[in-house]
Short mmCIF file of C-alpha atoms in Angstrom, two decimals:
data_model
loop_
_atom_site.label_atom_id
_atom_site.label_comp_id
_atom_site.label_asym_id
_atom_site.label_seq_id
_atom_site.Cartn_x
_atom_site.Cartn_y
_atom_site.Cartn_z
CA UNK A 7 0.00 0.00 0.00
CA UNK A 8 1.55 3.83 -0.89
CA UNK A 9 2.37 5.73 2.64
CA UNK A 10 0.63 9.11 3.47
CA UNK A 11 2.29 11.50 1.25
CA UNK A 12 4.47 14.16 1.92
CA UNK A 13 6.08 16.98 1.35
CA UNK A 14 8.55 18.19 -0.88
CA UNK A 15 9.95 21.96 -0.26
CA UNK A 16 10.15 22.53 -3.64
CA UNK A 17 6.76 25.12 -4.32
CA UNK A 18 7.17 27.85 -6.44
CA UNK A 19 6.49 30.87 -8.29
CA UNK A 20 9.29 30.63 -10.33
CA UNK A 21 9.28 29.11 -13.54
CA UNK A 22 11.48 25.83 -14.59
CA UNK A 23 12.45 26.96 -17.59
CA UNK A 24 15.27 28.78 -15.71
CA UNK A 25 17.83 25.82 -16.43
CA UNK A 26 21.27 25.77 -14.93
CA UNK A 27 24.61 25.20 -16.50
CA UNK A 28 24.42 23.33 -20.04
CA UNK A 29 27.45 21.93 -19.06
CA UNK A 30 25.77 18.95 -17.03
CA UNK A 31 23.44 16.72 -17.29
CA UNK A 32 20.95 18.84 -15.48
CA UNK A 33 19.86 20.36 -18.21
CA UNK A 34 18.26 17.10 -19.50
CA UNK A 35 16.82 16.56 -16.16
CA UNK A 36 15.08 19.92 -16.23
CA UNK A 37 13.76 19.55 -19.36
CA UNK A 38 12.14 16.15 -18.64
CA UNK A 39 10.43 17.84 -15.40
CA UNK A 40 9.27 20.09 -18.27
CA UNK A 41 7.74 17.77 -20.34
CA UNK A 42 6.37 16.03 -17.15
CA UNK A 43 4.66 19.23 -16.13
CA UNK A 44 3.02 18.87 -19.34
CA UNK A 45 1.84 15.58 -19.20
CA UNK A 46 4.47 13.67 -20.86
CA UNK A 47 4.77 10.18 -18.93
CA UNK A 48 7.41 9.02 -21.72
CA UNK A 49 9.35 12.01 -19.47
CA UNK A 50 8.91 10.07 -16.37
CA UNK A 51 9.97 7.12 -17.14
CA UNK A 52 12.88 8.43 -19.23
CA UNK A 53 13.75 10.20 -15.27
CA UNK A 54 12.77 7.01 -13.44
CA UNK A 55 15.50 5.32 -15.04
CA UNK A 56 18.09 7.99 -14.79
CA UNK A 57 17.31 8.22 -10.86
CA UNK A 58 16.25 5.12 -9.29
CA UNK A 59 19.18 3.57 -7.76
CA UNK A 60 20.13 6.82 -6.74
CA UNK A 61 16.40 6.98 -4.59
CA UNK A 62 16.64 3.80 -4.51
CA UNK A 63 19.77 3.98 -2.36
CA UNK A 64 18.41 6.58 -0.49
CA UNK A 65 15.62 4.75 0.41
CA UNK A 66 16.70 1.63 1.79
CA UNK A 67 19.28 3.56 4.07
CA UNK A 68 16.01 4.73 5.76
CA UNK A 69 13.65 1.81 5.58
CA UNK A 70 14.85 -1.04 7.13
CA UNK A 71 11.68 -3.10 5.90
CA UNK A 72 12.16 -4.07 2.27
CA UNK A 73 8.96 -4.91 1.75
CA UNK A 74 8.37 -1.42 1.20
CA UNK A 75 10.55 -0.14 -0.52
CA UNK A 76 8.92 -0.69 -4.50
CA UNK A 77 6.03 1.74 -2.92
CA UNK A 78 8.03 4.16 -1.69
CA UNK A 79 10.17 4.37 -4.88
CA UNK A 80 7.00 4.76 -6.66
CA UNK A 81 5.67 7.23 -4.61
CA UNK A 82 8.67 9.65 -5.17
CA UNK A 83 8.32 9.37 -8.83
CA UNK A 84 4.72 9.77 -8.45
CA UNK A 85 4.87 13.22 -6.44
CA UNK A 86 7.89 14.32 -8.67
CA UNK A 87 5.33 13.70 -11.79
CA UNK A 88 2.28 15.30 -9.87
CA UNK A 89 4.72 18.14 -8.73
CA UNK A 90 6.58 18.59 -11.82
CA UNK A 91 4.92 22.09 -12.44
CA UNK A 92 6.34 23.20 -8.67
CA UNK A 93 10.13 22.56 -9.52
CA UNK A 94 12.35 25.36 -9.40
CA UNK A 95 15.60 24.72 -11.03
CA UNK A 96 16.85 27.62 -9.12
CA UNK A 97 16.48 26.13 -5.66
CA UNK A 98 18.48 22.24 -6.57
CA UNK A 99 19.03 20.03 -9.04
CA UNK A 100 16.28 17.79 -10.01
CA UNK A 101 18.20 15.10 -8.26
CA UNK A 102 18.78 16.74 -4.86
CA UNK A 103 14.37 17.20 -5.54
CA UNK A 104 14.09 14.24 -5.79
CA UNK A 105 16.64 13.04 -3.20
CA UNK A 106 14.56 15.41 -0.46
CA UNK A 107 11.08 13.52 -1.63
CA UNK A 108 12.84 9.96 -1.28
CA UNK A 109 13.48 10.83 2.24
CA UNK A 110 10.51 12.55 3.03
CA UNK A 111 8.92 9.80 2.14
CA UNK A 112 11.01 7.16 3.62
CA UNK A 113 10.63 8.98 7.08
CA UNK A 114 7.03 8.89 6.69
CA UNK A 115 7.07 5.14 5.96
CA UNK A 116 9.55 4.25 8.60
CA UNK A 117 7.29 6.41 11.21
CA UNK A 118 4.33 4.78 10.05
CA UNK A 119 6.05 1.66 10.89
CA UNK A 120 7.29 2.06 13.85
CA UNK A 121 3.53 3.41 15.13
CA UNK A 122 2.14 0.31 13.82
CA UNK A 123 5.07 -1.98 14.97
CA UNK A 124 5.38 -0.28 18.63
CA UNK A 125 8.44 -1.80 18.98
CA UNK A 126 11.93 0.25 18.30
CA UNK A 127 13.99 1.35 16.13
CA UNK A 128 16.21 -1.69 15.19
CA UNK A 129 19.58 -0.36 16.34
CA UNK A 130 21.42 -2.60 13.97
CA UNK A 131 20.44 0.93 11.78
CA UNK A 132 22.48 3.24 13.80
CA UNK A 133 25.40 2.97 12.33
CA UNK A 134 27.85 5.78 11.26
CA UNK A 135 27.29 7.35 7.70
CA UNK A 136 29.15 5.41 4.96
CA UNK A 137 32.86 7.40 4.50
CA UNK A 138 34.26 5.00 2.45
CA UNK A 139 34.56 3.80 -1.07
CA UNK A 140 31.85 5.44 -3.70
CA UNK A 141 30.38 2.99 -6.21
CA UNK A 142 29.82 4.28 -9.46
CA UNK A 143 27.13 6.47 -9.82
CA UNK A 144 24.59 7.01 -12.33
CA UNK A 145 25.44 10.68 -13.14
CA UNK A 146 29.13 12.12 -13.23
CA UNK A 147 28.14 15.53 -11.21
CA UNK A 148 25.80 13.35 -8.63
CA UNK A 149 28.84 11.25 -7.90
CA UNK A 150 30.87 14.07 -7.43
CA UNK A 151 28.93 15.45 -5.24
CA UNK A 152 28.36 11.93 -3.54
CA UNK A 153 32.24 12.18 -2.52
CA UNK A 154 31.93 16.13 -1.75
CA UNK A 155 29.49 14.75 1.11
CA UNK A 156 31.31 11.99 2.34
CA UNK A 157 34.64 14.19 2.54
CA UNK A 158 32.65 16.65 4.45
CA UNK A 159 31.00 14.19 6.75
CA UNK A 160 34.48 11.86 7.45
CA UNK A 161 36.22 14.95 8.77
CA UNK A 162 33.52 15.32 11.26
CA UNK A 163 34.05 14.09 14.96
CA UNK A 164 32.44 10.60 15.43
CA UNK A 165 29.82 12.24 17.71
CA UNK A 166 29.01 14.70 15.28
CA UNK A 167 28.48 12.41 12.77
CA UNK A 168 26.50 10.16 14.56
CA UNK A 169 23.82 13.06 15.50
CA UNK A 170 23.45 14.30 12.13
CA UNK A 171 23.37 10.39 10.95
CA UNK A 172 20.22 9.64 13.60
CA UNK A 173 18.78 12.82 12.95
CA UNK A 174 18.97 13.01 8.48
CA UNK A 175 18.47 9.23 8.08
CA UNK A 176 16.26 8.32 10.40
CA UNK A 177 14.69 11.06 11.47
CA UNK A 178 14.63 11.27 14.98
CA UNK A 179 13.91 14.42 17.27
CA UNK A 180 17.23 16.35 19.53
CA UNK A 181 15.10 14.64 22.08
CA UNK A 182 15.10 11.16 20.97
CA UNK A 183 18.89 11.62 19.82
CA UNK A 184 19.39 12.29 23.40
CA UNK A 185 17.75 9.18 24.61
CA UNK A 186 19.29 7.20 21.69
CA UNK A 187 22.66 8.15 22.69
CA UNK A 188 22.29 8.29 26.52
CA UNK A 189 23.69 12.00 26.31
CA UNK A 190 22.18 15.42 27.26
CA UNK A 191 19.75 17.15 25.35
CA UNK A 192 21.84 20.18 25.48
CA UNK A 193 25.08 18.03 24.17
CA UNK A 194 23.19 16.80 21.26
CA UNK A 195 22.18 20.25 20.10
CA UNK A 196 25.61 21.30 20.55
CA UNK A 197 26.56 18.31 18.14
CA UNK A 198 24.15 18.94 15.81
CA UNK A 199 24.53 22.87 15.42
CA UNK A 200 28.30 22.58 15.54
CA UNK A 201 27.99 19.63 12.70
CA UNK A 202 25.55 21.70 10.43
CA UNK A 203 27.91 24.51 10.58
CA UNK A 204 30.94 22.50 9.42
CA UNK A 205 29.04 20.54 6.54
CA UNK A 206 27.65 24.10 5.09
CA UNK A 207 31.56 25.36 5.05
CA UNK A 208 32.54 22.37 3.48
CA UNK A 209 29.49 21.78 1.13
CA UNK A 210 29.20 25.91 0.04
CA UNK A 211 31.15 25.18 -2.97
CA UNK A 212 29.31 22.67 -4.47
CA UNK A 213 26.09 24.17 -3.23
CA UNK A 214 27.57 27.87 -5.30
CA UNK A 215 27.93 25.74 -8.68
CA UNK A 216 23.96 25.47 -9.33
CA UNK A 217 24.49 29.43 -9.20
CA UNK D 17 0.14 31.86 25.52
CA UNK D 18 3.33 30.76 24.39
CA UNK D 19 5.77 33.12 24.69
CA UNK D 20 7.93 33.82 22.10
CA UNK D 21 11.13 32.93 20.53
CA UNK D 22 13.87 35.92 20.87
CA UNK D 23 16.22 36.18 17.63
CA UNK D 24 18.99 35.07 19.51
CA UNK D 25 16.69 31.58 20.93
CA UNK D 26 15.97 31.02 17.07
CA UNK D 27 19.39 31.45 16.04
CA UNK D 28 20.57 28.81 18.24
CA UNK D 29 17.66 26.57 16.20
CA UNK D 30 18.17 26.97 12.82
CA UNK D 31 20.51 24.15 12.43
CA UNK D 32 17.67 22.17 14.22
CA UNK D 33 14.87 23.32 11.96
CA UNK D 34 17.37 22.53 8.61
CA UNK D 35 17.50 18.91 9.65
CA UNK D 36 13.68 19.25 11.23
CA UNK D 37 14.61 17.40 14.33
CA UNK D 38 12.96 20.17 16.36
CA UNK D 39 9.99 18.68 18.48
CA UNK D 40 6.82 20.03 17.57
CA UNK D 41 6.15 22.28 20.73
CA UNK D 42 9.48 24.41 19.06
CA UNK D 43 8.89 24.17 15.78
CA UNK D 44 5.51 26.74 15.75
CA UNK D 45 7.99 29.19 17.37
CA UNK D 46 10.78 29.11 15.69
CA UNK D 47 8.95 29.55 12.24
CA UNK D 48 7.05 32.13 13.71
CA UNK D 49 9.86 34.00 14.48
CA UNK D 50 11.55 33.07 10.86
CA UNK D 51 8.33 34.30 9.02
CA UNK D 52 9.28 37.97 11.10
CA UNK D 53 12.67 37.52 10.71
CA UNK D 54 14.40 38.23 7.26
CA UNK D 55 18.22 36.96 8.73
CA UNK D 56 16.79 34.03 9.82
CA UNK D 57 15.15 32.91 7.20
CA UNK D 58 18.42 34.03 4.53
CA UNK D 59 19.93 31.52 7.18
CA UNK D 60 17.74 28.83 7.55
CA UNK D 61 17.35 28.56 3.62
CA UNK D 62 21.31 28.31 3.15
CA UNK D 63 21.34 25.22 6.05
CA UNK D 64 18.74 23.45 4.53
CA UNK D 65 20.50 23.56 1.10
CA UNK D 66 23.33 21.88 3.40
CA UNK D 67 20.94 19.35 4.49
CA UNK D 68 19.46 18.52 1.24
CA UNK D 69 23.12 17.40 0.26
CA UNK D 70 23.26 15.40 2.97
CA UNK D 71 21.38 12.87 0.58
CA UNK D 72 24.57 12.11 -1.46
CA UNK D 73 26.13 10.64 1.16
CA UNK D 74 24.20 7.47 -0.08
CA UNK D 75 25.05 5.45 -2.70
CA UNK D 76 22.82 4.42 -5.54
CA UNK D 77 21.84 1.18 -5.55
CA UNK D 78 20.16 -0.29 -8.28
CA UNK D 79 16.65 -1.95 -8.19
CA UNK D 80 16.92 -5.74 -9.36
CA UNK D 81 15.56 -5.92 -12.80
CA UNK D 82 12.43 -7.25 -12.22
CA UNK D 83 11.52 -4.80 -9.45
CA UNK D 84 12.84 -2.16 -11.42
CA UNK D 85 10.25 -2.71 -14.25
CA UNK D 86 7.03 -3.85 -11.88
CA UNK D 87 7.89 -0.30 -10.16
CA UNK D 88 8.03 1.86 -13.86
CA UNK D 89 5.22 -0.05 -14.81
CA UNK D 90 3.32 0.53 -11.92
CA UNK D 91 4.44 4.21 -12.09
CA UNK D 92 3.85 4.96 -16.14
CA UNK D 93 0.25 3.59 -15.77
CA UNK D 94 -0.85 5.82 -13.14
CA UNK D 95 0.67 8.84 -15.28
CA UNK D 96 -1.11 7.42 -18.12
CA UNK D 97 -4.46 7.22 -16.37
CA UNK D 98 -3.80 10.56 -14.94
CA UNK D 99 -3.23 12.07 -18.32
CA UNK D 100 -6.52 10.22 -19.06
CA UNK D 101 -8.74 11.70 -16.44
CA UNK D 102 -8.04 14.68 -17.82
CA UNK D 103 -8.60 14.30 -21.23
CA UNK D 104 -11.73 13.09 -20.22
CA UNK D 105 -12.70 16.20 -18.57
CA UNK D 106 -11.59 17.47 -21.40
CA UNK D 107 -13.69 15.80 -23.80
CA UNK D 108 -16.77 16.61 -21.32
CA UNK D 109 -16.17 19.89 -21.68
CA UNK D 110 -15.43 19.94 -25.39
CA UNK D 111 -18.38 22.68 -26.31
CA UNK D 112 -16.26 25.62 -25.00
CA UNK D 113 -13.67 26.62 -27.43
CA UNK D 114 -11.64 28.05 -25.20
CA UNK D 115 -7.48 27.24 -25.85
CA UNK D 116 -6.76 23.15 -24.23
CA UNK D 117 -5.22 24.26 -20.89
CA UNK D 118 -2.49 23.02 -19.24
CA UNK D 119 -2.66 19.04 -17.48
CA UNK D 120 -2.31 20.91 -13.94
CA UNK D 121 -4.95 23.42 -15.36
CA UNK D 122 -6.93 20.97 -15.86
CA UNK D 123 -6.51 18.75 -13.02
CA UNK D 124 -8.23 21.81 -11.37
CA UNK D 125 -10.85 21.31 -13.23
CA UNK D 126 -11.41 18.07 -12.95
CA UNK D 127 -10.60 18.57 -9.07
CA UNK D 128 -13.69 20.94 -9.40
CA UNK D 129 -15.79 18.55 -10.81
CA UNK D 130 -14.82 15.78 -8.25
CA UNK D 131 -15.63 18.24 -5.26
CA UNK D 132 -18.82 19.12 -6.84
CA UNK D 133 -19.98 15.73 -6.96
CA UNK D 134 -18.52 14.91 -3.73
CA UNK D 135 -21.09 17.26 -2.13
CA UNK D 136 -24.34 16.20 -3.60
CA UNK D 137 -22.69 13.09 -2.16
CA UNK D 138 -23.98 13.89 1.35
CA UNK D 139 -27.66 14.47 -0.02
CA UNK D 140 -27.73 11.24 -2.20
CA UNK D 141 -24.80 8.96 -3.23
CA UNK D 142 -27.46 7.47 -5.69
CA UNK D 143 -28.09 10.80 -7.31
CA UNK D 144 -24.09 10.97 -7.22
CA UNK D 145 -23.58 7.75 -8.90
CA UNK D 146 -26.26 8.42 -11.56
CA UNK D 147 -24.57 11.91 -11.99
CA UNK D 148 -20.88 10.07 -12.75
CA UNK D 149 -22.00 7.07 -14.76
CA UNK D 150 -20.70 8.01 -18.00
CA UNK D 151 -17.74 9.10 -17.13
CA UNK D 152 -14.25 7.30 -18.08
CA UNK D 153 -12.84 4.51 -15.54
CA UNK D 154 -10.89 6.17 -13.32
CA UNK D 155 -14.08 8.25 -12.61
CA UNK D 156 -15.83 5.13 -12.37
CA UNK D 157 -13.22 4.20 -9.66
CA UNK D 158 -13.66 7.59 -7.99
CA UNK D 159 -17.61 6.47 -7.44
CA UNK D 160 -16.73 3.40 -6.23
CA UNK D 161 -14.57 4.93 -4.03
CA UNK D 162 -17.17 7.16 -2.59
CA UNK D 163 -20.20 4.85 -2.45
CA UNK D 164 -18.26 1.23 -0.89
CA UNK D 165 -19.99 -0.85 1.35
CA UNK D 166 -17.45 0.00 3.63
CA UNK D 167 -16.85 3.88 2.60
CA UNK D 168 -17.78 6.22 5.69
CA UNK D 169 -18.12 9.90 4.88
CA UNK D 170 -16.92 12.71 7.66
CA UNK D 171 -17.61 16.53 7.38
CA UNK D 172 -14.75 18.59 7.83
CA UNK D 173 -16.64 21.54 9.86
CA UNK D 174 -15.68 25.18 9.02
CA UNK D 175 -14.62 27.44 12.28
CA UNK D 176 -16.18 30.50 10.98
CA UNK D 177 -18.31 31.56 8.47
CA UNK D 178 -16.71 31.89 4.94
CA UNK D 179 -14.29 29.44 6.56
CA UNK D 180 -12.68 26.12 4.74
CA UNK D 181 -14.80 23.02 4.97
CA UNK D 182 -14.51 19.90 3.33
CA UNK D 183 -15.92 16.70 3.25
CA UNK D 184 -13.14 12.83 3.35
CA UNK D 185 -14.21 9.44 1.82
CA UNK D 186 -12.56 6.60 3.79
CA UNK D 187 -13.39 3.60 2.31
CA UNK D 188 -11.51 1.43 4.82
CA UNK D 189 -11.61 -1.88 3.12
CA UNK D 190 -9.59 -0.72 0.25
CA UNK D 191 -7.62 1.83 2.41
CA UNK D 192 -8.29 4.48 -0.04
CA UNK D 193 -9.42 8.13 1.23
CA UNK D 194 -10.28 11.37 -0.70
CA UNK D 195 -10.60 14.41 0.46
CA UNK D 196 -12.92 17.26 -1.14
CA UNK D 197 -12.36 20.59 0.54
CA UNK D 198 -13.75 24.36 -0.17
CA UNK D 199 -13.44 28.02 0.68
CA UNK D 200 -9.36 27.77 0.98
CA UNK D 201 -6.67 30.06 0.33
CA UNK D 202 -4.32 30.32 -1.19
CA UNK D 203 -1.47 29.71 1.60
CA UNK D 204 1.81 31.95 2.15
CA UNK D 205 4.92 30.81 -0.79
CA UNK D 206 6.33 27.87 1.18
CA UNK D 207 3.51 27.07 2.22
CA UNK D 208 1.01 24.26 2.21
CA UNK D 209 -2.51 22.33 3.50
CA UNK D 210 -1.49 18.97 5.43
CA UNK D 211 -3.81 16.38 6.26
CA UNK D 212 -3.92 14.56 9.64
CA UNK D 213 -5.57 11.31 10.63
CA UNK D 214 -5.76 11.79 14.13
CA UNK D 215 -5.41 7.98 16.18
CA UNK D 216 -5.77 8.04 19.95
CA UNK D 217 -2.17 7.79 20.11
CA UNK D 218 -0.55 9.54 17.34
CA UNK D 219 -1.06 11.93 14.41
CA UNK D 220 -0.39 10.77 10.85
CA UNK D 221 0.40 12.91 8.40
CA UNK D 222 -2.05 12.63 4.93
CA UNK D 223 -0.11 14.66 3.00
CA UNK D 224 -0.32 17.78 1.39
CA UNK D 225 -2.33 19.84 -0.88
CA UNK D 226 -2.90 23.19 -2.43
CA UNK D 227 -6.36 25.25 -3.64
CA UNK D 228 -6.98 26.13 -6.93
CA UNK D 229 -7.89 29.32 -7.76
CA UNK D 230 -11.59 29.19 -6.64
CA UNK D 231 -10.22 27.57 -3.12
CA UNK D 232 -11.01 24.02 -3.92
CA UNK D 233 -8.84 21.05 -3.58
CA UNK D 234 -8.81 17.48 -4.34
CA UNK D 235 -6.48 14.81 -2.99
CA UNK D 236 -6.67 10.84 -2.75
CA UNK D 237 -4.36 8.87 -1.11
CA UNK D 238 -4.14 4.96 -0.19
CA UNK D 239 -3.31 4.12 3.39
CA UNK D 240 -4.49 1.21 5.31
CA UNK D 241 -5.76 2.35 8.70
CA UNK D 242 -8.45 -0.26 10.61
CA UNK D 243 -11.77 0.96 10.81
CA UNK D 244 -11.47 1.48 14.56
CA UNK D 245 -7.90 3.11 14.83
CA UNK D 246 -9.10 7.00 13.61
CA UNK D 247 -10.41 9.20 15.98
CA UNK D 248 -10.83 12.40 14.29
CA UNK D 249 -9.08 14.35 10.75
CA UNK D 250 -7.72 17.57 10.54
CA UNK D 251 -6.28 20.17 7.89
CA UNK D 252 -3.35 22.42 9.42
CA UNK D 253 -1.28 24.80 7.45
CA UNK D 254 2.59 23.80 7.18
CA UNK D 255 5.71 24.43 5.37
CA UNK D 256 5.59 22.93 2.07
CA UNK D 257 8.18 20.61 3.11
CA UNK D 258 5.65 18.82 5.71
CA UNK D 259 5.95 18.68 9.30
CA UNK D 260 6.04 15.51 11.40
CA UNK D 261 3.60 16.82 13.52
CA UNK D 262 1.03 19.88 13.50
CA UNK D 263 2.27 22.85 14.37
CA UNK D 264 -0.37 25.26 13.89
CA UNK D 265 -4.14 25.64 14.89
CA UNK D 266 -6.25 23.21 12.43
CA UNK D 267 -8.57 25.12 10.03
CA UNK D 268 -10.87 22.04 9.48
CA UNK D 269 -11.53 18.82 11.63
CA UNK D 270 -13.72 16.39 11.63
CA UNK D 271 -14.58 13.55 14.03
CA UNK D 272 -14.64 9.83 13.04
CA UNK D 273 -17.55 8.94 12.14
CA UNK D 274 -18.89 5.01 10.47
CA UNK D 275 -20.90 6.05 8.26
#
């Protein structure tokens, strides 16, 4: 069955046709939200296969119940196609959108879950953010900025890490960080405000070359 | 009254709100105060760009083959049948000869349509059914939908005159729900409507939605909930991004009713 839905930041008043550097595949991406907005399916499925391992991925880093994953993959195709009109090229690339549905949706699925389950998390999930090795990705600027991330995020202390990892992928509150962790609330907002500031140093760059 | 947040309090947040691990009793104040507050929300947009890379640090992982094509398939015929629906408005319409709009132009029509029925609905389903016989399938499915053995209709009541109301379709043996709502508007850029199923233990978000022009939305959803597990439904306003729980005042609810 397909989860509540949910929310994607990406409203607008801005128009898509605003593309961003030639140079990269985005352009292509763009231009199939385009032709999605306009009722193109051939356009969706042309993006499905350009971007599902890459939600995909993203999706069963969240859910640890793979059962669900073939709805929730759907479902962020299917708000990216019912949203296509919303997209502002100006705010991401269409795989960052999509990237921010996948979890959105993931979250809501692995809440939904957990409500019904009452039972929690499985902690076999709480481990540290991949650093390591990248495996080839499906788009030369998405795998750069794959290992942009992961440089940023193995430079972080372990604690760091670990806050921003329980909070991003699975979604938990400062509160239930706390608990998770068996530190202070106050400590785990420290973590997390001190981590956000390093990763947006690190990560400007990349962020600066949709400009 | 709860008091509210100073800059500096918000400040101290922001990093918080990015990743939206801020527990809900927060989160009202601290957008408040971002919605007054023109440095924090220049901030607050540049760390959740940082967040949304955050994503990368996963690596793609390709569907197995077979999953990979049930999911397109799955995914191509619903965007077919949507682009269907609304030809078949289209075609309804056909005397007019004004320029074909746009497919999200004329999902609000269609969405018009739908509510309109979905009204008489609480006079007659009978009269609703006779009204949406000749329609295309996926109408056909929206009737079904509405008139189930097992659907059970709930009023979303207005607070004030003038004031949104709406009017939800569970039909709780197939899980699906559709909501029909009225006199909206248009909400704040970044802004949306998100539905809650309320249970006696948590909230759940439905997802959200946006008016067209006239103030009239249409959204369907599947989620399986048992008959007994929903205790009430509201509509709250929200970021467009969702919340994880309410954090403002609902503008519509409605208590669960059977029937």
């Amino acid at each position: 069955m397909n989860p509540p839905s949910a929310p994607t930041p990406y409203t607008s008043t801005k128009s898509i046709a605003s593309s961003p550097d030639p140079a990269t595949g985005e352009t292509a991406d763009v231009e199939l939200v385009r032709r999605m907005a306009s009722g193109d399916e051939r356009a969706l499925g042309t993006l499905y296969d350009r971007w599902q391992a890459l939600v995909h991925g993203a999706i069963i880093r969240i859910l640890s119940q793979p059962d669900d994953v073939d709805d929730v993959v759907e479902e962020v195709f299917w708000q990216a196609w019912r949203q296509a009109s919303r997209y502002e090229a100006t705010r991401g690339a269409v795989h960052t959108w999509l990237l921010t549905i996948a979890r959105s949706r993931a979250l809501d699925r692995a809440r939904t879950l957990l409500r019904r389950r009452e039972e929690p998390l499985d902690d076999a999930r709480m481990a540290d953010v991949e650093v390591s090795a990248t495996d080839p990705a499906a788009d030369v600027e998405a795998s750069e900025r794959r290992a942009t991330v992961l440089a940023a995020l193995s430079v972080l202390p372990p604690e760091q890490r670990q806050a921003i990892e329980l909070a991003y992928f699975q979604g938990l509150s400062q509160t239930e960080i706390a608990e998770r962790t068996d530190q202070p609330l106050g400590t785990v907002k420290t973590r997390t405000r001190l981590a956000m500031q390093k990763l947006r140093e690190q990560l400007r760059p990349s962020r600066e070359d949709l400009r | 009254m709860t008091r509210t947040m100073t800059h500096d309090e918000a400040r101290e947040r922001l990093e918080d709100l990015a990743l939206d691990v801020v527990d809900a009793a927060d989160r009202g104040r601290l957008l408040a105060h971002v919605a007054e507050c023109a440095i924090c929300g220049h901030e607050l947009d540049a760390l959740q760009r940082t967040a949304s890379e955050l994503a990368y640090a996963v690596a793609p992982v390709p569907m197995a083959a077979g999953q990979r094509d049930r999911v397109r398939a799955r995914l191509l015929a619903r965007a077919r049948a949507d682009v269907g629906e609304q030809d078949a408005t289209d075609v309804a319409a056909s005397s007019r000869s004004a320029p074909r709009p746009t497919r999200r132009a004329r999902i609000s029509r269609s969405a018009w349509l739908a509510a309109a029925a979905s009204v008489v609905a609480l006079v007659s389903v009978g009269a609703m059914m006779q009204m949406r016989r000749d329609m295309v399938a996926e109408k056909n499915r929206t009737i079904a939908a509405l008139t189930g053995p097992d659907v059970a209709v709930m009023k979303l009541t207005p607070a004030a005159p003038r004031a949104p109301f709406g009017m939800m379709f569970w039909d709780r043996s197939r899980g699906e729900w559709m909501l029909v709502a009225h006199n909206l508007t248009m909400p704040r850029a970044g802004r949306g409507y998100q539905l809650w199923l309320v249970t006696p233990r948590t909230k759940i978000s439905g997802g959200m939605f946006m008016p067209d022009a006239h103030g009239d939305a249409m959204m369907r959803m599947r989620y399986p909930l048992s008959a007994d597990s929903l205790a009430a439904l509201a509509v709250t306003e929200e970021p467009s991004s969702g919340s994880s729980q309410p954090t403002t005042a609902p503008l519509m609810v409605a208590q669960a009713t059977t029937r």
